[in-house]
PDB file of C-alpha atoms and ligand atoms in Angstrom:
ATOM      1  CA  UNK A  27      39.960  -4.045  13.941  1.00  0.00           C
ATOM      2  CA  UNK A  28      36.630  -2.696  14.682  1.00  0.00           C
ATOM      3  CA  UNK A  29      37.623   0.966  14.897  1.00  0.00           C
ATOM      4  CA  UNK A  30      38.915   1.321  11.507  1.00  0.00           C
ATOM      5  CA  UNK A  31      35.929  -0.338   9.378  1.00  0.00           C
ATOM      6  CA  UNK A  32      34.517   2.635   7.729  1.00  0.00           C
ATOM      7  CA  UNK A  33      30.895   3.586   8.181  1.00  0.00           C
ATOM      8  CA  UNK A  34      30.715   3.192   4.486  1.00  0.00           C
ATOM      9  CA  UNK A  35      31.335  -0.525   4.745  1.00  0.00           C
ATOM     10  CA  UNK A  36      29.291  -1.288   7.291  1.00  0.00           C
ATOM     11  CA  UNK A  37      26.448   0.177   6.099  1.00  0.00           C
ATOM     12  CA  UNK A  38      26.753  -2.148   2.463  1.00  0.00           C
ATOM     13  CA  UNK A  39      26.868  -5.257   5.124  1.00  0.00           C
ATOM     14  CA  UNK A  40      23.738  -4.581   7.790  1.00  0.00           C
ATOM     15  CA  UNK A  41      21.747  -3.864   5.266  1.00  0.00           C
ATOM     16  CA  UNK A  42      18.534  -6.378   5.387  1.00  0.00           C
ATOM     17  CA  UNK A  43      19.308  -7.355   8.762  1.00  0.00           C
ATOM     18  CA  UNK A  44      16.809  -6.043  11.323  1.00  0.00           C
ATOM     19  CA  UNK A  45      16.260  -7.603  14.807  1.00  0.00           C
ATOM     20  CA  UNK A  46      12.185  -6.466  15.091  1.00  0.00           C
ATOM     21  CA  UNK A  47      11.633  -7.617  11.711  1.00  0.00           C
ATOM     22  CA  UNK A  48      10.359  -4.147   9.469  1.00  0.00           C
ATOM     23  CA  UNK A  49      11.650  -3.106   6.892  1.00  0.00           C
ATOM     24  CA  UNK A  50      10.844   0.426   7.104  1.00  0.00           C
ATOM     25  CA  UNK A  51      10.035   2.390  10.340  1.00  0.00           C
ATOM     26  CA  UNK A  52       9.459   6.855  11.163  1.00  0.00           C
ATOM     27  CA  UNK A  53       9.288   8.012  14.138  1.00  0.00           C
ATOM     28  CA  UNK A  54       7.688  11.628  14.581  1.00  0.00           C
ATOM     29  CA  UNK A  55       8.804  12.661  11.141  1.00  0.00           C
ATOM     30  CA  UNK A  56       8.343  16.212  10.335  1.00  0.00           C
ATOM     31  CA  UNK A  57       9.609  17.319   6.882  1.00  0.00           C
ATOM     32  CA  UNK A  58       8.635  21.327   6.418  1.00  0.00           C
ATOM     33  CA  UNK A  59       9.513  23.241   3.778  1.00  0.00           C
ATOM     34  CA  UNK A  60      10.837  27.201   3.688  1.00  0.00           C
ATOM     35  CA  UNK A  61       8.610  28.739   0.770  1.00  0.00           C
ATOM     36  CA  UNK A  62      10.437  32.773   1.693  1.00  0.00           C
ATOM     37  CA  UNK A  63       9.006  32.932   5.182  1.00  0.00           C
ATOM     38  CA  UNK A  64       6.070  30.829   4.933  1.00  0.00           C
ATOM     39  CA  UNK A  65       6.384  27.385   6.005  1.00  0.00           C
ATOM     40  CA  UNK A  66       4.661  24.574   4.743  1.00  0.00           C
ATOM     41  CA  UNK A  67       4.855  21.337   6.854  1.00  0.00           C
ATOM     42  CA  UNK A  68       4.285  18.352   4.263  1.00  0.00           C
ATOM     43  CA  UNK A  69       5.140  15.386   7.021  1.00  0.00           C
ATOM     44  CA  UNK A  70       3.524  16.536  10.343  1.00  0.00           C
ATOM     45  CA  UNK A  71       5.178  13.505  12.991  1.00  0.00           C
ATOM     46  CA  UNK A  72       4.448  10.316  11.224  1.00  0.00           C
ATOM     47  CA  UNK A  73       5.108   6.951  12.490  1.00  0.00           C
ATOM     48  CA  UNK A  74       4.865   4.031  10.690  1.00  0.00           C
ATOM     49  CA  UNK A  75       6.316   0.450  10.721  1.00  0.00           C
ATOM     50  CA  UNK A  76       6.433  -1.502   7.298  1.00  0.00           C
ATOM     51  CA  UNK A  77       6.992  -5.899   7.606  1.00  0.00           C
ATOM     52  CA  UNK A  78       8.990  -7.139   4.908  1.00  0.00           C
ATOM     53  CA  UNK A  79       7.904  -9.165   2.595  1.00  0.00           C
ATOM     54  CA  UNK A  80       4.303  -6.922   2.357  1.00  0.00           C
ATOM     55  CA  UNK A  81       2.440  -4.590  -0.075  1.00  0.00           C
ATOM     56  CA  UNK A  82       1.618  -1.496   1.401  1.00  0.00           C
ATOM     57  CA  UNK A  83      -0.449   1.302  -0.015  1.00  0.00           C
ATOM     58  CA  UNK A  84       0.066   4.810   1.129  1.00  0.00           C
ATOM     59  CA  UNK A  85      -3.467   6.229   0.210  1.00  0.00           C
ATOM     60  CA  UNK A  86      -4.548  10.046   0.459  1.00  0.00           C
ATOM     61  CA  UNK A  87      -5.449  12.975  -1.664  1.00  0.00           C
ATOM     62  CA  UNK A  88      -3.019  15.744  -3.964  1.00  0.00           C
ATOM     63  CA  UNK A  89      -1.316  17.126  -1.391  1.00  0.00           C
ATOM     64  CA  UNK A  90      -0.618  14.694   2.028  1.00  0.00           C
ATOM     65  CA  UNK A  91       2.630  14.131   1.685  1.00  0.00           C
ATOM     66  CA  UNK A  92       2.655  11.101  -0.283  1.00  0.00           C
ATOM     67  CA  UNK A  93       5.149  11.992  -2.814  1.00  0.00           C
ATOM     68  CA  UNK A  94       7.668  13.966   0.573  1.00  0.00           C
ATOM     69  CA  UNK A  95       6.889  10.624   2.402  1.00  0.00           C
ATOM     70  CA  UNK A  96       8.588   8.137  -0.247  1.00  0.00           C
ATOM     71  CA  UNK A  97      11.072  10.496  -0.649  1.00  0.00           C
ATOM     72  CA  UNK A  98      12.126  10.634   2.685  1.00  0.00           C
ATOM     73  CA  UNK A  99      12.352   6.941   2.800  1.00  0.00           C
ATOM     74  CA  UNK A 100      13.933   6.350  -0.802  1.00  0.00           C
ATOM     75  CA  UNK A 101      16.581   9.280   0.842  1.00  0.00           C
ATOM     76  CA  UNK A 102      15.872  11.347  -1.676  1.00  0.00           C
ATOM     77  CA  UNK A 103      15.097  14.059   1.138  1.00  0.00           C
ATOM     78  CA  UNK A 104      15.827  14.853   4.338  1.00  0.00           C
ATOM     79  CA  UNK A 105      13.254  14.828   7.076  1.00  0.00           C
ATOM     80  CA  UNK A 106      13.269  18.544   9.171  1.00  0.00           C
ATOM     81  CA  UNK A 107      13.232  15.968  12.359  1.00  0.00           C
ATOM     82  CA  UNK A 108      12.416  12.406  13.570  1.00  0.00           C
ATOM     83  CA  UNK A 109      13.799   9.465  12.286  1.00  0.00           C
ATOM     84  CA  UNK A 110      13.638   7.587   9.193  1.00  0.00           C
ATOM     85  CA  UNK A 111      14.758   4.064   9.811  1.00  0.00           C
ATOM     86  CA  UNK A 112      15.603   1.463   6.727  1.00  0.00           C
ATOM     87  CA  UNK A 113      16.414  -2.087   7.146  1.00  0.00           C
ATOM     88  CA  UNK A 114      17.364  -1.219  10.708  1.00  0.00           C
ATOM     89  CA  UNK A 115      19.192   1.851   9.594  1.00  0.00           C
ATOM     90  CA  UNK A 116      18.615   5.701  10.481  1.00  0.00           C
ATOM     91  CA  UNK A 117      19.275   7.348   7.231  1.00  0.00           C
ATOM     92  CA  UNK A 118      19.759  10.506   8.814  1.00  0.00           C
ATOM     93  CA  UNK A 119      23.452   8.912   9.384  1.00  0.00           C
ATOM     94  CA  UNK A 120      24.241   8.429   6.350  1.00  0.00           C
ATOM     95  CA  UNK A 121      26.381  11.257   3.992  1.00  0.00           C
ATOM     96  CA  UNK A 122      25.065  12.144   0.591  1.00  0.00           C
ATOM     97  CA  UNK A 123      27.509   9.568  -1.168  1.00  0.00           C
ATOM     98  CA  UNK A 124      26.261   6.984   1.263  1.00  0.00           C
ATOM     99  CA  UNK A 125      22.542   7.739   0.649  1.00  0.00           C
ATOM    100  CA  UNK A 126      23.454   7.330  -3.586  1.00  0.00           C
ATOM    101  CA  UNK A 127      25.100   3.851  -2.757  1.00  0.00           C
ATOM    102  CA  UNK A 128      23.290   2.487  -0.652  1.00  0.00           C
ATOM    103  CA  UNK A 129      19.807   3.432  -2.780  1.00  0.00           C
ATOM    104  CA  UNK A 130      21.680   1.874  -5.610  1.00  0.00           C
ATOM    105  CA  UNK A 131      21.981  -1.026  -4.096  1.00  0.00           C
ATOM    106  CA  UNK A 132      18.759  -1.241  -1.827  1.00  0.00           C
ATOM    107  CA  UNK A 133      15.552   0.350  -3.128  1.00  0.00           C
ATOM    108  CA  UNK A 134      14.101   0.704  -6.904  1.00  0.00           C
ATOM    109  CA  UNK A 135      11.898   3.633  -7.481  1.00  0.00           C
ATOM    110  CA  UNK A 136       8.899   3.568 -10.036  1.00  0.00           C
ATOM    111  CA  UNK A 137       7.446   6.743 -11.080  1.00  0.00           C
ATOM    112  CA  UNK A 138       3.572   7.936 -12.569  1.00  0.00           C
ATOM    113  CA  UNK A 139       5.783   9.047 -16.264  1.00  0.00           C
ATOM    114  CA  UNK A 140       7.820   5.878 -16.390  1.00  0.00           C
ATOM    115  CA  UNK A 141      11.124   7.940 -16.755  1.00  0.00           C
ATOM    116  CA  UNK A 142      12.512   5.822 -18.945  1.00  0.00           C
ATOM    117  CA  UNK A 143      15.028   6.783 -21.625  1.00  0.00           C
ATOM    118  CA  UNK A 144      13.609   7.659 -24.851  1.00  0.00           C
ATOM    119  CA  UNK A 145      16.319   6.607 -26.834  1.00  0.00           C
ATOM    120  CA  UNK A 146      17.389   3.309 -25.455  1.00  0.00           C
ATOM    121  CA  UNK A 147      15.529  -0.132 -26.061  1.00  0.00           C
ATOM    122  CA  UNK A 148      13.631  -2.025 -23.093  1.00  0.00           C
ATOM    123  CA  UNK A 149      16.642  -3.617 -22.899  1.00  0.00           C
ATOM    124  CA  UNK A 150      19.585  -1.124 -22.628  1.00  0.00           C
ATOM    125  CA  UNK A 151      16.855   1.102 -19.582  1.00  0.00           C
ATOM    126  CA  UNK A 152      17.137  -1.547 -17.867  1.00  0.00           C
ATOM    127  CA  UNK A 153      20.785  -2.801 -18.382  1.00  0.00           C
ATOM    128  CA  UNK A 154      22.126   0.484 -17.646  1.00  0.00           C
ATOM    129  CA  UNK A 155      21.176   0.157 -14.196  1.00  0.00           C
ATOM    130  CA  UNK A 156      23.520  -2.699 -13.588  1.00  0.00           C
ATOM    131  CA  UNK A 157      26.313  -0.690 -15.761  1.00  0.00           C
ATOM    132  CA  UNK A 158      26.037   2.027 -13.170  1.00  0.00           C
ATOM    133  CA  UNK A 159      26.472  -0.539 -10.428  1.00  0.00           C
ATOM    134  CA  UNK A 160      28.899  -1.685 -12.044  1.00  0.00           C
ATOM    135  CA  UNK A 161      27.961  -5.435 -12.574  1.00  0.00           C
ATOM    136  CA  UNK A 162      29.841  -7.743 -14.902  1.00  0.00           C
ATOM    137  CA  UNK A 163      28.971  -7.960 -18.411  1.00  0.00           C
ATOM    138  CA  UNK A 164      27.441 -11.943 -18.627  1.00  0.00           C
ATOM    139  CA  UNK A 165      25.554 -11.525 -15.011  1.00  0.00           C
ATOM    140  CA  UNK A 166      24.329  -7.885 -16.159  1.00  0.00           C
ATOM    141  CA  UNK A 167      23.144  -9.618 -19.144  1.00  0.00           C
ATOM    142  CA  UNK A 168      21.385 -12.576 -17.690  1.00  0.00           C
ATOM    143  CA  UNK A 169      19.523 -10.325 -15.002  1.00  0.00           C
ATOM    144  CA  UNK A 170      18.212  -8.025 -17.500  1.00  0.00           C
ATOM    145  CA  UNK A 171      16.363 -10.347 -19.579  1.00  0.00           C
ATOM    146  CA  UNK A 172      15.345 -12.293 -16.531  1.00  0.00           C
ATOM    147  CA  UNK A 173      13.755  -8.856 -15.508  1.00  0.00           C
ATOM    148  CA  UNK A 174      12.386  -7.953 -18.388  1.00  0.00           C
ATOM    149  CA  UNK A 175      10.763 -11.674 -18.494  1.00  0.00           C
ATOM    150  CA  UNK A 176       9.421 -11.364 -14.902  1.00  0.00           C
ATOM    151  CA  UNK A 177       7.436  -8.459 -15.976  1.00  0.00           C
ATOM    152  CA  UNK A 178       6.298  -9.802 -19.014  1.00  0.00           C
ATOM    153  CA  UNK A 179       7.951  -8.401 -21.903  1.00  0.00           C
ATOM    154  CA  UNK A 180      10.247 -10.946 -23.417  1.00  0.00           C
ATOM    155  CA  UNK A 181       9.451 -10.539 -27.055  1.00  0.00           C
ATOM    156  CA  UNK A 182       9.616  -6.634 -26.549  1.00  0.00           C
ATOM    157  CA  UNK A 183      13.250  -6.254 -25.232  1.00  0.00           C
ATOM    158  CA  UNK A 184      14.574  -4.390 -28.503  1.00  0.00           C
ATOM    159  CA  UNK A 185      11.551  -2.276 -28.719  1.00  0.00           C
ATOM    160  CA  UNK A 186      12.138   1.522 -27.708  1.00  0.00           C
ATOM    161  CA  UNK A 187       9.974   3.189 -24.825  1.00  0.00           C
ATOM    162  CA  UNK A 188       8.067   4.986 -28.284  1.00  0.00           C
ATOM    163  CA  UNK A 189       6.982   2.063 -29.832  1.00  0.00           C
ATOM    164  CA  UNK A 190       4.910   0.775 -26.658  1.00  0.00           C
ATOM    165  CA  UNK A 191       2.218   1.227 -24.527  1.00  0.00           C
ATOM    166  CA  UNK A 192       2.014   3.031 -21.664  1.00  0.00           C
ATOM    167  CA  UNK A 193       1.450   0.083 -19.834  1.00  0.00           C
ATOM    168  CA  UNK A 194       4.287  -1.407 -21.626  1.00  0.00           C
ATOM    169  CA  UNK A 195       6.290   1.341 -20.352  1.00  0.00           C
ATOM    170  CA  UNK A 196       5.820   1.336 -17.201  1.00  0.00           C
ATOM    171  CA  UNK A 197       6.803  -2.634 -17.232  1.00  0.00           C
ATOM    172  CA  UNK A 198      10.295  -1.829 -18.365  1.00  0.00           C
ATOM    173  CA  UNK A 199      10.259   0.554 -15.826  1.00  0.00           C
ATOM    174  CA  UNK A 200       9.474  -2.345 -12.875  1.00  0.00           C
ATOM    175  CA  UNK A 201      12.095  -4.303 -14.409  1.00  0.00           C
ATOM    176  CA  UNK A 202      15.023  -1.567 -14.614  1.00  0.00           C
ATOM    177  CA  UNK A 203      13.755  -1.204 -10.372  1.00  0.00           C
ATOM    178  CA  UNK A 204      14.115  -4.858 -10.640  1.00  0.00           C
ATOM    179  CA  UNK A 205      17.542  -4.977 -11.491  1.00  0.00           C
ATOM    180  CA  UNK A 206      19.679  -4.436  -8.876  1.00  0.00           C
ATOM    181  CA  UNK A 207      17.689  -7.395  -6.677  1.00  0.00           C
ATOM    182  CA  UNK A 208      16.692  -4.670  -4.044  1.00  0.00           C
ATOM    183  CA  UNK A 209      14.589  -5.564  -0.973  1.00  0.00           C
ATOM    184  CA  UNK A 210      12.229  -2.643  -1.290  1.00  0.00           C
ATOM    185  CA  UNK A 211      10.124  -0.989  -4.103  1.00  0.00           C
ATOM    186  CA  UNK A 212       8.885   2.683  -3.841  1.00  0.00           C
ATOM    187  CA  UNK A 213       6.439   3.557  -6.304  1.00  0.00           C
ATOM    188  CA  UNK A 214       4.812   6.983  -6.719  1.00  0.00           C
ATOM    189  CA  UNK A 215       1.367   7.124  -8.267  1.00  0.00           C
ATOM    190  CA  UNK A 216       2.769   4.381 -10.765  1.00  0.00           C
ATOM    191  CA  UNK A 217      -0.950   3.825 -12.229  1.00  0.00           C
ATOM    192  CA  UNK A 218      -1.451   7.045 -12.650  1.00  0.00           C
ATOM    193  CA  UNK A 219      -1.543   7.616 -15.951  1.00  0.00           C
ATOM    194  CA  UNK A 220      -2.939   4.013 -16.975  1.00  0.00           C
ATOM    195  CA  UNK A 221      -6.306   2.740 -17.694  1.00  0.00           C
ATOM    196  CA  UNK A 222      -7.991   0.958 -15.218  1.00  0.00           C
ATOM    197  CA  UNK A 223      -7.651  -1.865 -17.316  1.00  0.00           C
ATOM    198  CA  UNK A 224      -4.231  -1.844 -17.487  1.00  0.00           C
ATOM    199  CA  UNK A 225      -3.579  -0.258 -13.856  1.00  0.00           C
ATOM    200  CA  UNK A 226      -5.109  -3.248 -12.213  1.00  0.00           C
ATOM    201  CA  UNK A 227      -2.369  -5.209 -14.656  1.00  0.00           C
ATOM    202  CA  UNK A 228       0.535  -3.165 -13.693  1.00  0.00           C
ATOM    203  CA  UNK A 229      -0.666  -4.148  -9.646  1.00  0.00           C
ATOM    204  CA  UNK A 230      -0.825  -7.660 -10.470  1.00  0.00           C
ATOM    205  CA  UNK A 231       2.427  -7.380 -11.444  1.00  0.00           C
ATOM    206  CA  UNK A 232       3.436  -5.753  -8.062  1.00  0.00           C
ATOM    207  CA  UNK A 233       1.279  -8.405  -6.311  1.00  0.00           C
ATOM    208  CA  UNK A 234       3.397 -11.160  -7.812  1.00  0.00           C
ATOM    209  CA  UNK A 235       6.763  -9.428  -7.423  1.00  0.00           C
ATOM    210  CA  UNK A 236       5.846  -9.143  -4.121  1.00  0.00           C
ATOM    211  CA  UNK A 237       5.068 -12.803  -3.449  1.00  0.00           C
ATOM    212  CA  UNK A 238       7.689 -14.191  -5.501  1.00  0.00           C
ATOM    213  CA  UNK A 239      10.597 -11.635  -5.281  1.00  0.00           C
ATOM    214  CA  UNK A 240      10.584 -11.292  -1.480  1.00  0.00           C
ATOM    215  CA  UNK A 241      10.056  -7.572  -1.998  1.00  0.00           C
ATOM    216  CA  UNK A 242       8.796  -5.250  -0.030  1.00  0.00           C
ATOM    217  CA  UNK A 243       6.320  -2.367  -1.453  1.00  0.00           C
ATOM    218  CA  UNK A 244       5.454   0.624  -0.701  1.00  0.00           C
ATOM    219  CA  UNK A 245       3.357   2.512  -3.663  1.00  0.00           C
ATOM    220  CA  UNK A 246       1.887   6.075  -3.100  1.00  0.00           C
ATOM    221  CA  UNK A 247      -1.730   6.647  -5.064  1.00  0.00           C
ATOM    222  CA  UNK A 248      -4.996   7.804  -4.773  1.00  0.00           C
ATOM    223  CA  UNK A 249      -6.180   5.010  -7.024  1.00  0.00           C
ATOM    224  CA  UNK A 250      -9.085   3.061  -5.592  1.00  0.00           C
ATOM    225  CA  UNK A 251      -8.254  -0.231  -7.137  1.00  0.00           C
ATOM    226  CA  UNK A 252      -5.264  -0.498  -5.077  1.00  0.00           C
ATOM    227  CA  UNK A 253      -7.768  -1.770  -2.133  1.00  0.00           C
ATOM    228  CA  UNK A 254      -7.722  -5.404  -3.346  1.00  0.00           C
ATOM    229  CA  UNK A 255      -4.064  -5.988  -4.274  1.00  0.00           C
ATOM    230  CA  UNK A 256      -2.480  -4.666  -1.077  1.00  0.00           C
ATOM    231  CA  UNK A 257      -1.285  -6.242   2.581  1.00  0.00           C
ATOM    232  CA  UNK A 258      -1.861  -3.152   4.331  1.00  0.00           C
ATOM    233  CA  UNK A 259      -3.250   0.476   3.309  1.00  0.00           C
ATOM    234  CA  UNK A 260      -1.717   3.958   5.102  1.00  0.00           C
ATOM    235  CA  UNK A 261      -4.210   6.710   4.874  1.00  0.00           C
ATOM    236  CA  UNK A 262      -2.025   9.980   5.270  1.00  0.00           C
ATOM    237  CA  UNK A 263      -3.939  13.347   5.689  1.00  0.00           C
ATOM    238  CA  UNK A 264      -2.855  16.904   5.717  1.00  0.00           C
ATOM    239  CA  UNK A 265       0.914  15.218   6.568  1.00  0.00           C
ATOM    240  CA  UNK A 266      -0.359  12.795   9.036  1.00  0.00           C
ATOM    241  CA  UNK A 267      -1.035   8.887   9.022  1.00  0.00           C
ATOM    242  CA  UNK A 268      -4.971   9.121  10.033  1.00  0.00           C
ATOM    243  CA  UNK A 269      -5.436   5.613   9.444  1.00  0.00           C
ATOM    244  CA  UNK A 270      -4.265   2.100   9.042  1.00  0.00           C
ATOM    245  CA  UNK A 271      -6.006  -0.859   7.893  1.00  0.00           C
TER     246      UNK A 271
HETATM  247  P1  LIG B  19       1.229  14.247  -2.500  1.00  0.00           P
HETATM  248  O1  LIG B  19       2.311  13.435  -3.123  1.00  0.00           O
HETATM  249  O2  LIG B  19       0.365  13.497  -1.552  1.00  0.00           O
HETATM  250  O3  LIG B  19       0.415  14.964  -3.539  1.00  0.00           O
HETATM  251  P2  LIG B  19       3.371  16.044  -1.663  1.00  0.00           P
HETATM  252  O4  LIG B  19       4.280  15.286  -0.790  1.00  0.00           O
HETATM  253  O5  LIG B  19       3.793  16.259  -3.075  1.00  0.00           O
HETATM  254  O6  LIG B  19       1.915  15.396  -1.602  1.00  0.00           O
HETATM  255  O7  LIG B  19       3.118  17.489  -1.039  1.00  0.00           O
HETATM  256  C1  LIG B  19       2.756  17.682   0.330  1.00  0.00           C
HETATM  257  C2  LIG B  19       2.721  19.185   0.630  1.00  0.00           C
HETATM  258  O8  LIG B  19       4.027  19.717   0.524  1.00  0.00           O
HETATM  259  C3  LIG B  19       1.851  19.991  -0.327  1.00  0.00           C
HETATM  260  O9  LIG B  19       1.257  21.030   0.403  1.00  0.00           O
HETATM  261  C4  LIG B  19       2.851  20.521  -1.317  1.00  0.00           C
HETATM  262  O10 LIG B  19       2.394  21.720  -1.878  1.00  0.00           O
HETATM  263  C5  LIG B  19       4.070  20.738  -0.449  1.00  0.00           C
HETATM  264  N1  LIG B  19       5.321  20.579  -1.193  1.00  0.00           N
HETATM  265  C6  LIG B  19       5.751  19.472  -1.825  1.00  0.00           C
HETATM  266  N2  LIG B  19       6.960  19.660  -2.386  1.00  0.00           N
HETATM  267  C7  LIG B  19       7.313  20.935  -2.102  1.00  0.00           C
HETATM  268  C8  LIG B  19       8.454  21.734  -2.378  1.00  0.00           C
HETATM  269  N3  LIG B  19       9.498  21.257  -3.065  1.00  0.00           N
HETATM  270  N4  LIG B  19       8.463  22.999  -1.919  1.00  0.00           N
HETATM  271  C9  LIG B  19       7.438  23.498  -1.200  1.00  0.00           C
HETATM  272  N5  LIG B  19       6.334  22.806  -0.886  1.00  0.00           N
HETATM  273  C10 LIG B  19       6.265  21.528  -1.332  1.00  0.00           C
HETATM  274 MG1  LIG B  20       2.684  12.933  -5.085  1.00  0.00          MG
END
């Protein structure tokens, strides 16, 4: 009975299924914010079109829109106008307890500080994740040190975000985006407070999550090293995509 499936539901079971194949499309999204009477327009009608499957940098100074971009897409914001389309699905649709569900189960977010809890081990910032999804204890168990393995910190799983290295940090932080298997990464400046040394670890990393996750990523920096890692490179300016390579 078609007419009584809730919008809820069917939104859980599209997911991931897209007819022209991207992952994540805008069309003519505008995102301005009030500031009293001023108004500061952040997104000024972008348009892009993400493949799955690719790593994407979306490249330009403090200020373009980066950050309001990734939001918009992680529906963490809403766009002023145009469309914001994920796996095939305009988020504008969506209510606010949709949006938290269906980011839950669909995109991880990586941030410049890590954001991990000080308190908890490697192990329990990433496990909670699951809790919060609510997935059973064994399988939450299993994923989490799979996670944590895929990015490399196996003997470190007890360890607490304060007795690691920023790079280290930022790990457990991939794996707790890891955790809920989702089919795209957004990542905000996440070298950004690494060494190059370690930065061009940390987008290794990405580069083999990518390839061996069957991931899509989408990472917001300024960092030049991103060049040789990445599928595809955005160049927003003053709110607008100016480039694409
Ligand atoms: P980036 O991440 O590339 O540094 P942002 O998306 O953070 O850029 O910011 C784009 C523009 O929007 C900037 O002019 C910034 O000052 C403005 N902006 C961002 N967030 C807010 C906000 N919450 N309120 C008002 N203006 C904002
Ligand atoms: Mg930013």
């Amino acid at each position: 009975m078609a007419e009584t499936v809730s919008t809820e539901n069917l939104v859980m079971e599209d997911i991931g299924v897209n007819t022209d194949g991207y992952v994540v499309e805008t069309e003519e999204l505008w995102r301005v914010y009030k500031m009293g009477s001023r108004e500061v327009p952040a997104l000024r009608g972008v348009n892009l079109h993400i493949s799955a499957g690719r790593f994407v940098a979306l490249k330009g100074r403090s200020g373009s829109g980066k950050t309001t971009l990734l939001n918009c897409i992680g529906g963490l914001d809403h766009p002023t106008s145009g469309v914001v389309r994920v796996f095939g699905r305009d988020l504008t649709e969506l209510s606010e307890r949709q949006l938290t569900q269906w980011r839950r189960k669909k995109v991880g977010f990586v941030f410049q500080s890590f954001g991990l809890l000080p308190t908890l081990s490697a192990y329990e910032n990433v496990e909670l994740m699951l809790r919060i999804a609510g997935v059973p204890g064994k399988e939450r168990h299993d994923r989490t040190l799979y996670c944590l393995d895929l990015v490399g910190l196996s003997k470190w799983v007890h360890h607490r975000p304060y007795e690691m290295s920023g790079g280290q940090q930022q790990r457990v932080a991939i794996a707790r985006a890891l955790a809920n298997n989702p089919s795209l990464i957004l990542a905000d400046e996440a070298t950004g407070e690494l060494d190059s040394v370690t930065a061009r670890e940390i987008l290794s990393l990405f580069r083999r999550i990518v390839d061996e996750e069957h991931v899509t990523l989408l990472m917001a920096t300024h960092d030049p090293l991103v060049d040789e890692y990445v599928d595809q490179i955005l160049q927003l300016r003053d709110g607008q995509i100016v480039q694409e390579q």
